[in-house]
Coordinates of C-alpha atoms in Angstrom, one line a residue:
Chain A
X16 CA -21.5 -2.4 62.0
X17 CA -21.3 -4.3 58.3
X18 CA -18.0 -5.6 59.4
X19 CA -17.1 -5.6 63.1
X20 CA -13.6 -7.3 63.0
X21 CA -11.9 -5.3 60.6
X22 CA -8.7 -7.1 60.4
X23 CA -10.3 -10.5 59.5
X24 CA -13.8 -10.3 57.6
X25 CA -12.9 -10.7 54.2
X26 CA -11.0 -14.1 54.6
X27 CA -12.7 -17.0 53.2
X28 CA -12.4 -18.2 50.3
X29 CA -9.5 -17.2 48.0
X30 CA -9.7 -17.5 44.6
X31 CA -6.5 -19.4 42.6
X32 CA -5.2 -17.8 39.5
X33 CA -6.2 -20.4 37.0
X34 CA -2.8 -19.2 34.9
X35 CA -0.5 -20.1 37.5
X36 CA -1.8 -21.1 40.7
X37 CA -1.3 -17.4 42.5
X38 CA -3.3 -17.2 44.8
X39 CA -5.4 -13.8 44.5
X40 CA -7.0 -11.4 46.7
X41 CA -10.3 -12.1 47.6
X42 CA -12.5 -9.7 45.3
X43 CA -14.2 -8.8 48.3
X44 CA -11.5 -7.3 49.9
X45 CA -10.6 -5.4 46.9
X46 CA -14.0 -4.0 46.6
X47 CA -13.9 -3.0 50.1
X48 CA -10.2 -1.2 49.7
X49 CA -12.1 0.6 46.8
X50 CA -14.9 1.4 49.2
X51 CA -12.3 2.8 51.8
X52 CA -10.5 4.9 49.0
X53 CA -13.4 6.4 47.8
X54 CA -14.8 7.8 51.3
X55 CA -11.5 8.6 52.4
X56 CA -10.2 10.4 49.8
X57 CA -13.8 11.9 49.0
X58 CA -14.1 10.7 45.5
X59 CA -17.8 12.3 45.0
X60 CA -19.8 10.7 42.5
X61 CA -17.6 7.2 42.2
X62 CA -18.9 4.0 42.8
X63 CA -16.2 0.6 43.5
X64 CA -17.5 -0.3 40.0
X65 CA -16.0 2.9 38.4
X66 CA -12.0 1.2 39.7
X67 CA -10.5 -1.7 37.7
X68 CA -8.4 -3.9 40.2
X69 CA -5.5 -2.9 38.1
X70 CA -6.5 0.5 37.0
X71 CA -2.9 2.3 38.3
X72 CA -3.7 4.8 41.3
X73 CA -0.7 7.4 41.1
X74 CA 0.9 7.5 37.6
X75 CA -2.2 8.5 35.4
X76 CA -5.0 5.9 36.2
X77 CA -6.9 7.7 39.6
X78 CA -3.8 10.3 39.5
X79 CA -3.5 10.0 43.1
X80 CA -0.5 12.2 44.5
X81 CA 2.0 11.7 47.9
X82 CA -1.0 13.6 50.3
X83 CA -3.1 11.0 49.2
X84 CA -0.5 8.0 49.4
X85 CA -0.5 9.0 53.2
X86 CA -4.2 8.6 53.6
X87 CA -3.9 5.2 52.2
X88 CA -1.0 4.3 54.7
X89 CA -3.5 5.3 57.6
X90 CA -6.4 3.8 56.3
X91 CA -3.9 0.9 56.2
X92 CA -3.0 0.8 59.3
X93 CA -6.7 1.9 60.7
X94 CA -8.6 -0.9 58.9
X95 CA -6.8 -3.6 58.5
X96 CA -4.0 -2.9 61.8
X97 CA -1.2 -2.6 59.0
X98 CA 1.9 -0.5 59.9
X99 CA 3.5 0.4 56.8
X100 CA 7.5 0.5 58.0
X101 CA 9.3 -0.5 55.4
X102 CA 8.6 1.6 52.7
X103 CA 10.9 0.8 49.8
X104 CA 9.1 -3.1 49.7
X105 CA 5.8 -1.8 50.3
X106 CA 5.9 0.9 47.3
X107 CA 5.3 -1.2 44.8
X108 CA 2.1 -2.6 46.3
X109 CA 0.4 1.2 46.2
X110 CA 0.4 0.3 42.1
X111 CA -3.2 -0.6 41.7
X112 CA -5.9 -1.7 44.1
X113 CA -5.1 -5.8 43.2
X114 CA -1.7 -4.9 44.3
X115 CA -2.8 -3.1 47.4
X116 CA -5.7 -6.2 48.0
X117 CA -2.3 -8.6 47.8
X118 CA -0.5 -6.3 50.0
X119 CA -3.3 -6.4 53.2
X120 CA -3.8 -10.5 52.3
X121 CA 0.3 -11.3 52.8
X122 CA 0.4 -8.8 55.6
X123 CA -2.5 -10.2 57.7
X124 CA -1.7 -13.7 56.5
X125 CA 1.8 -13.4 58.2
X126 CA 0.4 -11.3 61.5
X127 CA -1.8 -14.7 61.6
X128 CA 0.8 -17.0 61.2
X129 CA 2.8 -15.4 63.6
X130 CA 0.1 -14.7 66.6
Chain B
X8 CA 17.6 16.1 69.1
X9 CA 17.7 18.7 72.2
X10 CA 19.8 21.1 70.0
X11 CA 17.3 21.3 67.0
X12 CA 15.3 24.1 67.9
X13 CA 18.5 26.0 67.6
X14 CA 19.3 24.2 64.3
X15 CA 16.1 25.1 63.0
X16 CA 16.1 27.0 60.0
X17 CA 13.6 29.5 61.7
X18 CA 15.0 31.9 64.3
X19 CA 13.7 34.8 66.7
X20 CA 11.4 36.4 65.7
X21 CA 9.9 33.6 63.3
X22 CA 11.1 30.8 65.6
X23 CA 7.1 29.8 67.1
X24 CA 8.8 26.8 69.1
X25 CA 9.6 27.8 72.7
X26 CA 10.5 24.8 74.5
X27 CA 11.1 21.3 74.3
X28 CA 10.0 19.3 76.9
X29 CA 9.4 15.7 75.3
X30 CA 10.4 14.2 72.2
X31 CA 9.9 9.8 71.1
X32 CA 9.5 8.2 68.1
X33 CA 6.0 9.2 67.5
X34 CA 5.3 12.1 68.7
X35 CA 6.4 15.6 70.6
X36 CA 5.8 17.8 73.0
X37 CA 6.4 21.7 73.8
X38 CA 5.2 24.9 74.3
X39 CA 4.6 28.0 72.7
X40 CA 5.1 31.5 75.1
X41 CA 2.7 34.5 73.6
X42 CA 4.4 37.5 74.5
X43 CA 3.3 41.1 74.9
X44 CA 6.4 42.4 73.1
X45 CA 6.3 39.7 70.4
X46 CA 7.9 41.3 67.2
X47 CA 5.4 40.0 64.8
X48 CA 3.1 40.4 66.6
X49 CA 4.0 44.3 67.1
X50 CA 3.9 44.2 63.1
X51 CA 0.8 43.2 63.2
X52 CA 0.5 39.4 62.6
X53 CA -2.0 37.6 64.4
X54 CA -0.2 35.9 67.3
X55 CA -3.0 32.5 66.1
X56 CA -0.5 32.5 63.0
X57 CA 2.0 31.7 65.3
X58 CA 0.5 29.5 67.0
X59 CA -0.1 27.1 63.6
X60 CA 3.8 28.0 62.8
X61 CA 4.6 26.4 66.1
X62 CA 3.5 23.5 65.8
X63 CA 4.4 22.7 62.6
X64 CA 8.0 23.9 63.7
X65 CA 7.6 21.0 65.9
X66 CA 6.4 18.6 63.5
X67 CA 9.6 19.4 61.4
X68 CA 12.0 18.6 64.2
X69 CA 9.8 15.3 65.2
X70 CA 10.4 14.2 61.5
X71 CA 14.0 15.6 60.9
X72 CA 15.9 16.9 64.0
X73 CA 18.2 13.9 63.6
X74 CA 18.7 14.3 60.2
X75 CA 20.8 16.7 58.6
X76 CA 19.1 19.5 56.0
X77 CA 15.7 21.0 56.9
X78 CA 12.2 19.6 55.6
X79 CA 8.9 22.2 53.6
X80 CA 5.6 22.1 55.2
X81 CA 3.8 21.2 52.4
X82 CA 0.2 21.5 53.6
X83 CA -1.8 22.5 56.6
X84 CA -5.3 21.4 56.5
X85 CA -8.6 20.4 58.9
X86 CA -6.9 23.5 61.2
X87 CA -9.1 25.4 63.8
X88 CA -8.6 28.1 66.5
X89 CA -11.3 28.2 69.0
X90 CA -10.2 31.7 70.8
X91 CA -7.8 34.5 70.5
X92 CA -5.0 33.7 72.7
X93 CA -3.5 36.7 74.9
X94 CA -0.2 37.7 76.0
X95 CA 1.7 35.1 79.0
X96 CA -0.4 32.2 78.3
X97 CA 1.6 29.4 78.0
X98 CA 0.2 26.9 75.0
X99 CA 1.1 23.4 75.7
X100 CA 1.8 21.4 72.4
X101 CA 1.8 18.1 71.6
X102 CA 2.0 17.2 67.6
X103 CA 1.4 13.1 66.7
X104 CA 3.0 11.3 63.9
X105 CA 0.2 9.7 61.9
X106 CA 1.7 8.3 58.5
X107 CA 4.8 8.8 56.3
X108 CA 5.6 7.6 53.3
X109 CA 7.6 8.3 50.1
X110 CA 9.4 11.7 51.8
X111 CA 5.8 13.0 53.2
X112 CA 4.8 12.9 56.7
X113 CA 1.6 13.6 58.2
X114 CA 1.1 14.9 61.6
X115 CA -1.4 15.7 64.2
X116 CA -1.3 18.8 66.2
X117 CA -3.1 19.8 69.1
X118 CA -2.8 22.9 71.2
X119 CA -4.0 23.6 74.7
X120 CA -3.7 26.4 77.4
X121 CA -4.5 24.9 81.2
X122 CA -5.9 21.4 79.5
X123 CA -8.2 23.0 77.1
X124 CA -7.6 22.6 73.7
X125 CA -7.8 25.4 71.7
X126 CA -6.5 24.9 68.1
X127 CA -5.5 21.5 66.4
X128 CA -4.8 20.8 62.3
X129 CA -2.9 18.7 60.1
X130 CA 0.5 19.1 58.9
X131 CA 2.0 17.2 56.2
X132 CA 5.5 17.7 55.5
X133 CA 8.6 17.1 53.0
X134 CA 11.8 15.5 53.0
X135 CA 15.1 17.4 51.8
X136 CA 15.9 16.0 49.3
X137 CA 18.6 13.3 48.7
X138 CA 22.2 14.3 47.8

C-alpha cells in the first residue's frame, strides 16, 4: 500500500500563507482528497490536475449534489477516521477541496492533540 | 421508537416491515414475513419488491421514528437479490447507518433467511422538511 497509515501520511511539512501566516493544507493532502473524490465518485476521464484547490464542488464548479456530499462524509470518515457529527460547522468546509484539505488537517490535528 | 412501525406512513398491505426486534443509534434490526396470502403479492408484485420496500421502511424509522413527519427514499442503488424467496420464510434484516448529512442519509441493508444473505443495497433517504 502507497500509504499504509491513512490517518497520518500527509503530515510533514505545512506550508504558511505568506499573506497572513495561515497555515495551509499540505498540497499533498489536497491532491490526495482529489484523488479520493475522483475514484469514489467515478469521475472517468479526470485527473487531480483537472481540480483547482478552490474550484467550488456543489454550487456550479464540479456540481456535486447531496448523494455525493454523503460519499465524501464516508470517504471522510474511512480515510482519514473523521466522523462528521456536527454538520452545521462542518458545511462550510465541503466548499472547495482547500476548504475540505483544512477541514481533515484541524480535525486530525485536534484527534492528535487530544490522544 | 417501538410504536413507529404503526406510525409509518405505509400500512397493510404496503407496510414490508414485520417486526422490530432491535433498534440503536446506528443501526436496526427486523424481519420481513413472506406470506402465501400476501395481497400484493396476489396482484401480482414480486414478493423481492417487497423485500427492497422492507428495508428501506426500516431505514426510514432508523432515521426518523423519533421525529415527527415522515422522510422520501430518495435512491436505492448497488441492490441485489440472489434467489426468489417463498412463502413462510422469515427474512432477518439488519439495515446500517453509513453517513448523513445536509437532510440525506445513507444506509446499508442486508437481508438474510437462516444466516444467508440473500439481497443487500443502498438506501439514501430525505428529511421532511423543516416547518
Amino acid at each position: 500500500m502507497l500509504f499504509p497509515t491513512p490517518h497520518s501520511w500527509w503530515r510533514g511539512a505545512r506550508p504558511i500563507d505568506a499573506n497572513g501566516g495561515k497555515t495551509l493544507a499540505d498540497p499533498i493532502l489536497r491532491r490526495r482528497i482529489k484523488e479520493l473524490l475522483i475514484e469514489r465518485l467515478k469521475f472517468e476521464d479526470m485527473t487531480p490536475d483537472d481540480i483547482g484547490d478552490d474550484d467550488s464542488l456543489f454550487d456550479g464548479g464540479l456540481g456535486l449534489d447531496s448523494i455525493d456530499a454523503l460519499e465524501i462524509v464516508v470517504m471522510l470518515e474511512s480515510e482519514f477516521g473523521i466522523k462528521v457529527k456536527n454538520e452545521s460547522s462542518a458545511r462550510e468546509y465541503f466548499r472547495s477541496i482547500a476548504s475540505l484539505a483544512d477541514f481533515v488537517e484541524a480535525r486530525t490535528s485536534k484527534a492528535q492533540t487530544q490522544a | 421508537m417501538t410504536t413507529w412501525l404503526r406510525l409509518l406512513p405505509h400500512q397493510i398491505p404496503f407496510r414490508a416491515a414485520s417486526s422490530m426486534l432491535s433498534v440503536d443509534d446506528d443501526s436496526i434490526e427486523g424481519s420481513f414475513l413472506c406470506t402465501a396470502d400476501d395481497a400484493l403479492a396476489a396482484g401480482g408484485m414480486p414478493i423481492d419488491v417487497m423485500l427492497i420496500e422492507a428495508m428501506a421502511q426500516f431505514a426510514g424509522g432508523l432515521a426518523f421514528g423519533d421525529r415527527p413527519g415522515h422522510g422520501y427514499l430518495s435512491a436505492i442503488d448497488r441492490c441485489s437479490i440472489d434467489r426468489m424467496i417463498v412463502a413462510g420464510e422469515v427474512v432477518a434484516i439488519r439495515v446500517d447507518r453509513e453517513a448523513d448529512f445536509g437532510g440525506v442519509f445513507r444506509f446499508r441493508g442486508r437481508a438474510t433467511v437462516d444466516g444467508v444473505e440473500i439481497a443487500r443495497g443502498r438506501f439514501y433517504l430525505a428529511a421532511p422538511p423543516l416547518n
